[in-house]
PDB file of C-alpha atoms in Angstrom:
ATOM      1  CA  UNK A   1     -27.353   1.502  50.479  1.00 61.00           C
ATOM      2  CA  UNK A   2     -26.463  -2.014  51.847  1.00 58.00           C
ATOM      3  CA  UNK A   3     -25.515  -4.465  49.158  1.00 50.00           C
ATOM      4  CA  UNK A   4     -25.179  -7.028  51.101  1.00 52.00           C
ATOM      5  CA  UNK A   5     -26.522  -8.097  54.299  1.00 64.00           C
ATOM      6  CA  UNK A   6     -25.506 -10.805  57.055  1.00 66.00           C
ATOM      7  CA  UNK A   7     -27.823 -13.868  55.973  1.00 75.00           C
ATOM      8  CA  UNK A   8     -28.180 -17.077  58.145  1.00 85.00           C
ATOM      9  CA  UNK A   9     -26.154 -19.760  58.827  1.00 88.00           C
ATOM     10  CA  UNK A  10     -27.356 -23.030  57.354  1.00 89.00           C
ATOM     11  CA  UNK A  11     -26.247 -26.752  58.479  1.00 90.00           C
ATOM     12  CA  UNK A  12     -26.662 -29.397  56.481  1.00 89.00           C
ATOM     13  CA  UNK A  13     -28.276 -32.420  58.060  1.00 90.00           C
ATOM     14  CA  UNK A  14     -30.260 -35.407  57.838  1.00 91.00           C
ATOM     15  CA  UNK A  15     -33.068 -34.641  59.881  1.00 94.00           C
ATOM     16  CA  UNK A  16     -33.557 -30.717  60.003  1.00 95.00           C
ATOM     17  CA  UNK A  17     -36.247 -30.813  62.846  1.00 97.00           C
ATOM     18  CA  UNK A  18     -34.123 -32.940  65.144  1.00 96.00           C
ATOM     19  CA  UNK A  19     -31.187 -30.800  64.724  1.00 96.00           C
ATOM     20  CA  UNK A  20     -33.496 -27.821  64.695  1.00 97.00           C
ATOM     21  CA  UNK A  21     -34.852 -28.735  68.201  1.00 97.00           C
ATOM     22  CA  UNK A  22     -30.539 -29.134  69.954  1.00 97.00           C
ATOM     23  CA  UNK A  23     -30.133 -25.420  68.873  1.00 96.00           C
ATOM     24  CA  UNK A  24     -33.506 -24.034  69.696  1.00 97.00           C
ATOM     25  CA  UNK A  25     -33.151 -25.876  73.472  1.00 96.00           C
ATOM     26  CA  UNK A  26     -28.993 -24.583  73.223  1.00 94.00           C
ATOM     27  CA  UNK A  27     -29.770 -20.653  72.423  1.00 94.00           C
ATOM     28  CA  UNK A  28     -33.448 -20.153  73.658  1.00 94.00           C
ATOM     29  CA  UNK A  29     -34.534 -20.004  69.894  1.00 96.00           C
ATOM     30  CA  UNK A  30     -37.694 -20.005  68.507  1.00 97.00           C
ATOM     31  CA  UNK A  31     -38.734 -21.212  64.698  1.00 96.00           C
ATOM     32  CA  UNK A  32     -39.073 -18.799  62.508  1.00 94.00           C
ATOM     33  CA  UNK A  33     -39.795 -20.728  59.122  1.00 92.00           C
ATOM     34  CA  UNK A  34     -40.273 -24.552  58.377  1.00 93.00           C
ATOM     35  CA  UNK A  35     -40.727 -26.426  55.427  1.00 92.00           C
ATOM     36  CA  UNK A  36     -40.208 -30.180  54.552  1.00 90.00           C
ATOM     37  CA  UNK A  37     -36.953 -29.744  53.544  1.00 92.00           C
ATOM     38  CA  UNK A  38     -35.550 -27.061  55.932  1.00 93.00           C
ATOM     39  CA  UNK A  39     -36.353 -25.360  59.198  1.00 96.00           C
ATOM     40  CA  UNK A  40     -34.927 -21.784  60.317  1.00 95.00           C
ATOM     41  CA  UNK A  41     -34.623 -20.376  64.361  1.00 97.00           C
ATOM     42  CA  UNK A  42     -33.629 -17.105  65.550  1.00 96.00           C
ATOM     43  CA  UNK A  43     -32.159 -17.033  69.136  1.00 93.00           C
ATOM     44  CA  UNK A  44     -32.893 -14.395  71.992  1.00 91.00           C
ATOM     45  CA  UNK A  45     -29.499 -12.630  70.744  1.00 87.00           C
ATOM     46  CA  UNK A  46     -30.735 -12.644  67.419  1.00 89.00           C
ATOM     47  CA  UNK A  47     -28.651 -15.328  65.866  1.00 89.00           C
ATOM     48  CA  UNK A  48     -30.121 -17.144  63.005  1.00 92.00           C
ATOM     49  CA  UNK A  49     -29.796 -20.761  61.816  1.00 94.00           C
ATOM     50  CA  UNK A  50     -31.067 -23.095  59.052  1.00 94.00           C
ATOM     51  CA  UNK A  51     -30.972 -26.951  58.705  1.00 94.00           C
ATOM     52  CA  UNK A  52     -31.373 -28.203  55.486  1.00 90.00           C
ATOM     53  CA  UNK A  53     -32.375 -31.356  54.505  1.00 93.00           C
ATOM     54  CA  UNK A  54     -29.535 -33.334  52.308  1.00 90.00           C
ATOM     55  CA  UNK A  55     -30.216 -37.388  53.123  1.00 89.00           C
ATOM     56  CA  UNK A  56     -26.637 -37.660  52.191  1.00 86.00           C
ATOM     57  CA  UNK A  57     -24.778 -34.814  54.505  1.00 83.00           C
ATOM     58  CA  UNK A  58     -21.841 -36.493  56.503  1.00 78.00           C
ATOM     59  CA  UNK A  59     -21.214 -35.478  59.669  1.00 75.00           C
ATOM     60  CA  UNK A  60     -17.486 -33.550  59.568  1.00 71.00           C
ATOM     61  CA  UNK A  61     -14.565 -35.846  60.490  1.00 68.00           C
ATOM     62  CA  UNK A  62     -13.267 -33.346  63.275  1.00 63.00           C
ATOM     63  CA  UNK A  63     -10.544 -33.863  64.094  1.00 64.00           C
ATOM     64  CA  UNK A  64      -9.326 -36.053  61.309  1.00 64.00           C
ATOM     65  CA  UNK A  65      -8.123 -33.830  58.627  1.00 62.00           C
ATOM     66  CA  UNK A  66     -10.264 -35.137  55.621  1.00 64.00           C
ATOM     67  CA  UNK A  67     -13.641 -33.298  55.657  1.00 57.00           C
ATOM     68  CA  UNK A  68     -12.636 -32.026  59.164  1.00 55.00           C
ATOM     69  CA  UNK A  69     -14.197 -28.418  59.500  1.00 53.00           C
ATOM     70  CA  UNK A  70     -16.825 -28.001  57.172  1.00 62.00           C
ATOM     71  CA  UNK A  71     -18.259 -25.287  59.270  1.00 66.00           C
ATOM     72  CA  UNK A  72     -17.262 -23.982  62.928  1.00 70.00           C
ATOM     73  CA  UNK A  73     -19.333 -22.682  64.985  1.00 81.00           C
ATOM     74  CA  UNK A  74     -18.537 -20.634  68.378  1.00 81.00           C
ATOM     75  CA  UNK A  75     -20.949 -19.396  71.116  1.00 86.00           C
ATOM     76  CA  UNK A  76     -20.073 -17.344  74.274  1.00 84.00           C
ATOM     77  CA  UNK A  77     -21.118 -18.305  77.765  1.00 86.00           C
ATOM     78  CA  UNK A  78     -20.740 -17.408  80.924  1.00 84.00           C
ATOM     79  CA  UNK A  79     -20.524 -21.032  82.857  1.00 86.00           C
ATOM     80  CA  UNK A  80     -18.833 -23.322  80.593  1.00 86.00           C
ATOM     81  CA  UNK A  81     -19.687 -26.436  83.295  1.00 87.00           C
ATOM     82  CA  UNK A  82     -23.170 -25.277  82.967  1.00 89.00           C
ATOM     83  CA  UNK A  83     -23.477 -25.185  79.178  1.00 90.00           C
ATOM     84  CA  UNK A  84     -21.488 -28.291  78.967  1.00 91.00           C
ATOM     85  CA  UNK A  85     -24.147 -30.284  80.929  1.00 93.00           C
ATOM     86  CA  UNK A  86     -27.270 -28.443  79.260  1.00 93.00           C
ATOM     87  CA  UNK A  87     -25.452 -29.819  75.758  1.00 93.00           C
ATOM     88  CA  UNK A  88     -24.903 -33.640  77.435  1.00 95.00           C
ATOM     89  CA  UNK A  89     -28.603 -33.413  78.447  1.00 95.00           C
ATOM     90  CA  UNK A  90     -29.683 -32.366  74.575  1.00 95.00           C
ATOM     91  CA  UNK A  91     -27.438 -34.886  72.597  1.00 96.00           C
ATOM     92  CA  UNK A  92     -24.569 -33.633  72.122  1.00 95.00           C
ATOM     93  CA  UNK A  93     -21.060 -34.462  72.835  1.00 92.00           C
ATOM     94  CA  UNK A  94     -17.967 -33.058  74.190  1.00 92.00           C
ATOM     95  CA  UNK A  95     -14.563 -33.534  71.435  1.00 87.00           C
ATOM     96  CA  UNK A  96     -12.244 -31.288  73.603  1.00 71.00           C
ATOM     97  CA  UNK A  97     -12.366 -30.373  76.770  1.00 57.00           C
ATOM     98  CA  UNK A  98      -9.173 -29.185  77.339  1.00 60.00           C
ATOM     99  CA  UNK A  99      -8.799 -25.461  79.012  1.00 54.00           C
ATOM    100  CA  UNK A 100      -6.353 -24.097  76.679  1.00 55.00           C
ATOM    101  CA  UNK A 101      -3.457 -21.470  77.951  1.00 56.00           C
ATOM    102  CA  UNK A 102      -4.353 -17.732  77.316  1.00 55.00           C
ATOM    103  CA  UNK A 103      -6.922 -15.049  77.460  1.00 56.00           C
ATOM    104  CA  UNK A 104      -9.714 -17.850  76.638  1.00 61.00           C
ATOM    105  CA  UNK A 105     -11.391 -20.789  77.959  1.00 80.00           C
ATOM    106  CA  UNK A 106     -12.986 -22.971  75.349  1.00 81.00           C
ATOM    107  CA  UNK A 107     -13.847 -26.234  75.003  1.00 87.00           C
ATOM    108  CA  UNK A 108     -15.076 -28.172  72.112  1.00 87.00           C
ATOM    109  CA  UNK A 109     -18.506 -30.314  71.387  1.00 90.00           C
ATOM    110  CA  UNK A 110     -20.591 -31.641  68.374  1.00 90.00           C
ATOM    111  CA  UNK A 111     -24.273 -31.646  67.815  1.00 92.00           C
ATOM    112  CA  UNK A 112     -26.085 -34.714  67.123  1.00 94.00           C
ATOM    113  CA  UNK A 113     -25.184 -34.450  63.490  1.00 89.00           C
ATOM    114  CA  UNK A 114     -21.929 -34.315  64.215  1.00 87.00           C
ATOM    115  CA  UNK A 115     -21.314 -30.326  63.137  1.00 86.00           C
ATOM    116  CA  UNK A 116     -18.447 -29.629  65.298  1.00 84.00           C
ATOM    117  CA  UNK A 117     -19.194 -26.098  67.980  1.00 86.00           C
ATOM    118  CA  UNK A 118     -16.987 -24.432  70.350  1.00 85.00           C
ATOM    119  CA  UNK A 119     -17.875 -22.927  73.862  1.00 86.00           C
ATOM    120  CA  UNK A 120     -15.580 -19.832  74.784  1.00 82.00           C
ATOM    121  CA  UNK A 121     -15.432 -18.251  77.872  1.00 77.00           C
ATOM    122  CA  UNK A 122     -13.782 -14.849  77.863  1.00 58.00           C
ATOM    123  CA  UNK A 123     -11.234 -14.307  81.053  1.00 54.00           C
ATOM    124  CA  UNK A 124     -12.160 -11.332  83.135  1.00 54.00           C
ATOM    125  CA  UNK A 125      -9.214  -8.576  83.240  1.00 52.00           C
ATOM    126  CA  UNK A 126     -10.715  -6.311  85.293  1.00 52.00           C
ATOM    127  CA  UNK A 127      -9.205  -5.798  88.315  1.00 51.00           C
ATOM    128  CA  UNK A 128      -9.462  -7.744  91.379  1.00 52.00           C
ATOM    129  CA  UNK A 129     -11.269  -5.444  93.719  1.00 53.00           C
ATOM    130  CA  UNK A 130     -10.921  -6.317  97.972  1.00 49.00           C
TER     131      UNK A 130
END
């Protein structure tokens, strides 16, 4: 028997619904539960996400080191230009957009709360076939 279980992850915000509706648009979520003082999605992948209500949340400082990564975030994709413009379109904004060296592509973005996310695109190594 399980003891425990993989929960949800939950971002604190001003406005729950508002930040509710950037990740529902981002992952093709739908709600699953909503109250006044929190809203829950699950995405197609079967990632879930909560936004509580706390009127005095402040957004993380990233990258300043005081209050810098309160939580991090990181979603796959397969077109990072694509995703990029899809998160421009929704409110968010890009923090680092640098293509690092190495086995990964990522680039870094907030939501409109300011919860810091990162896009990573994973290299192929298979083979180049002619």
């Amino acid at each position: 028997m399980t003891l425990v279980t993989a929960g949800v992850v939950v971002l604190d915000c001003a406005e729950p619904e508002k930040l509710a509706d950037f990740y529902k648009e981002l992952l093709d979520a739908e709600e699953t539960d909503a109250n006044a003082n929190r809203v829950e999605i699950r995405g197609t992948d079967g990632i879930r996400m909560a936004f509580r209500r706390d009127m005095s949340a402040t957004p993380p400082s990233w990258p300043r080191p005081e209050s810098s990564l309160q939580v991090h975030l990181d979603f796959h994709v397969d077109d990072l230009d694509a995703a990029e413009l899809r998160i421009i379109g929704l409110g968010g904004r890009p923090i680092e957009t640098k293509d690092p060296s190495g086995p990964f592509e990522e680039r870094g973005y907030s939501d409109p709360a300011g919860h810091s996310f990162t896009l990573r695109h994973a290299a192929t190594t298979a083979p180049k076939q002619d």
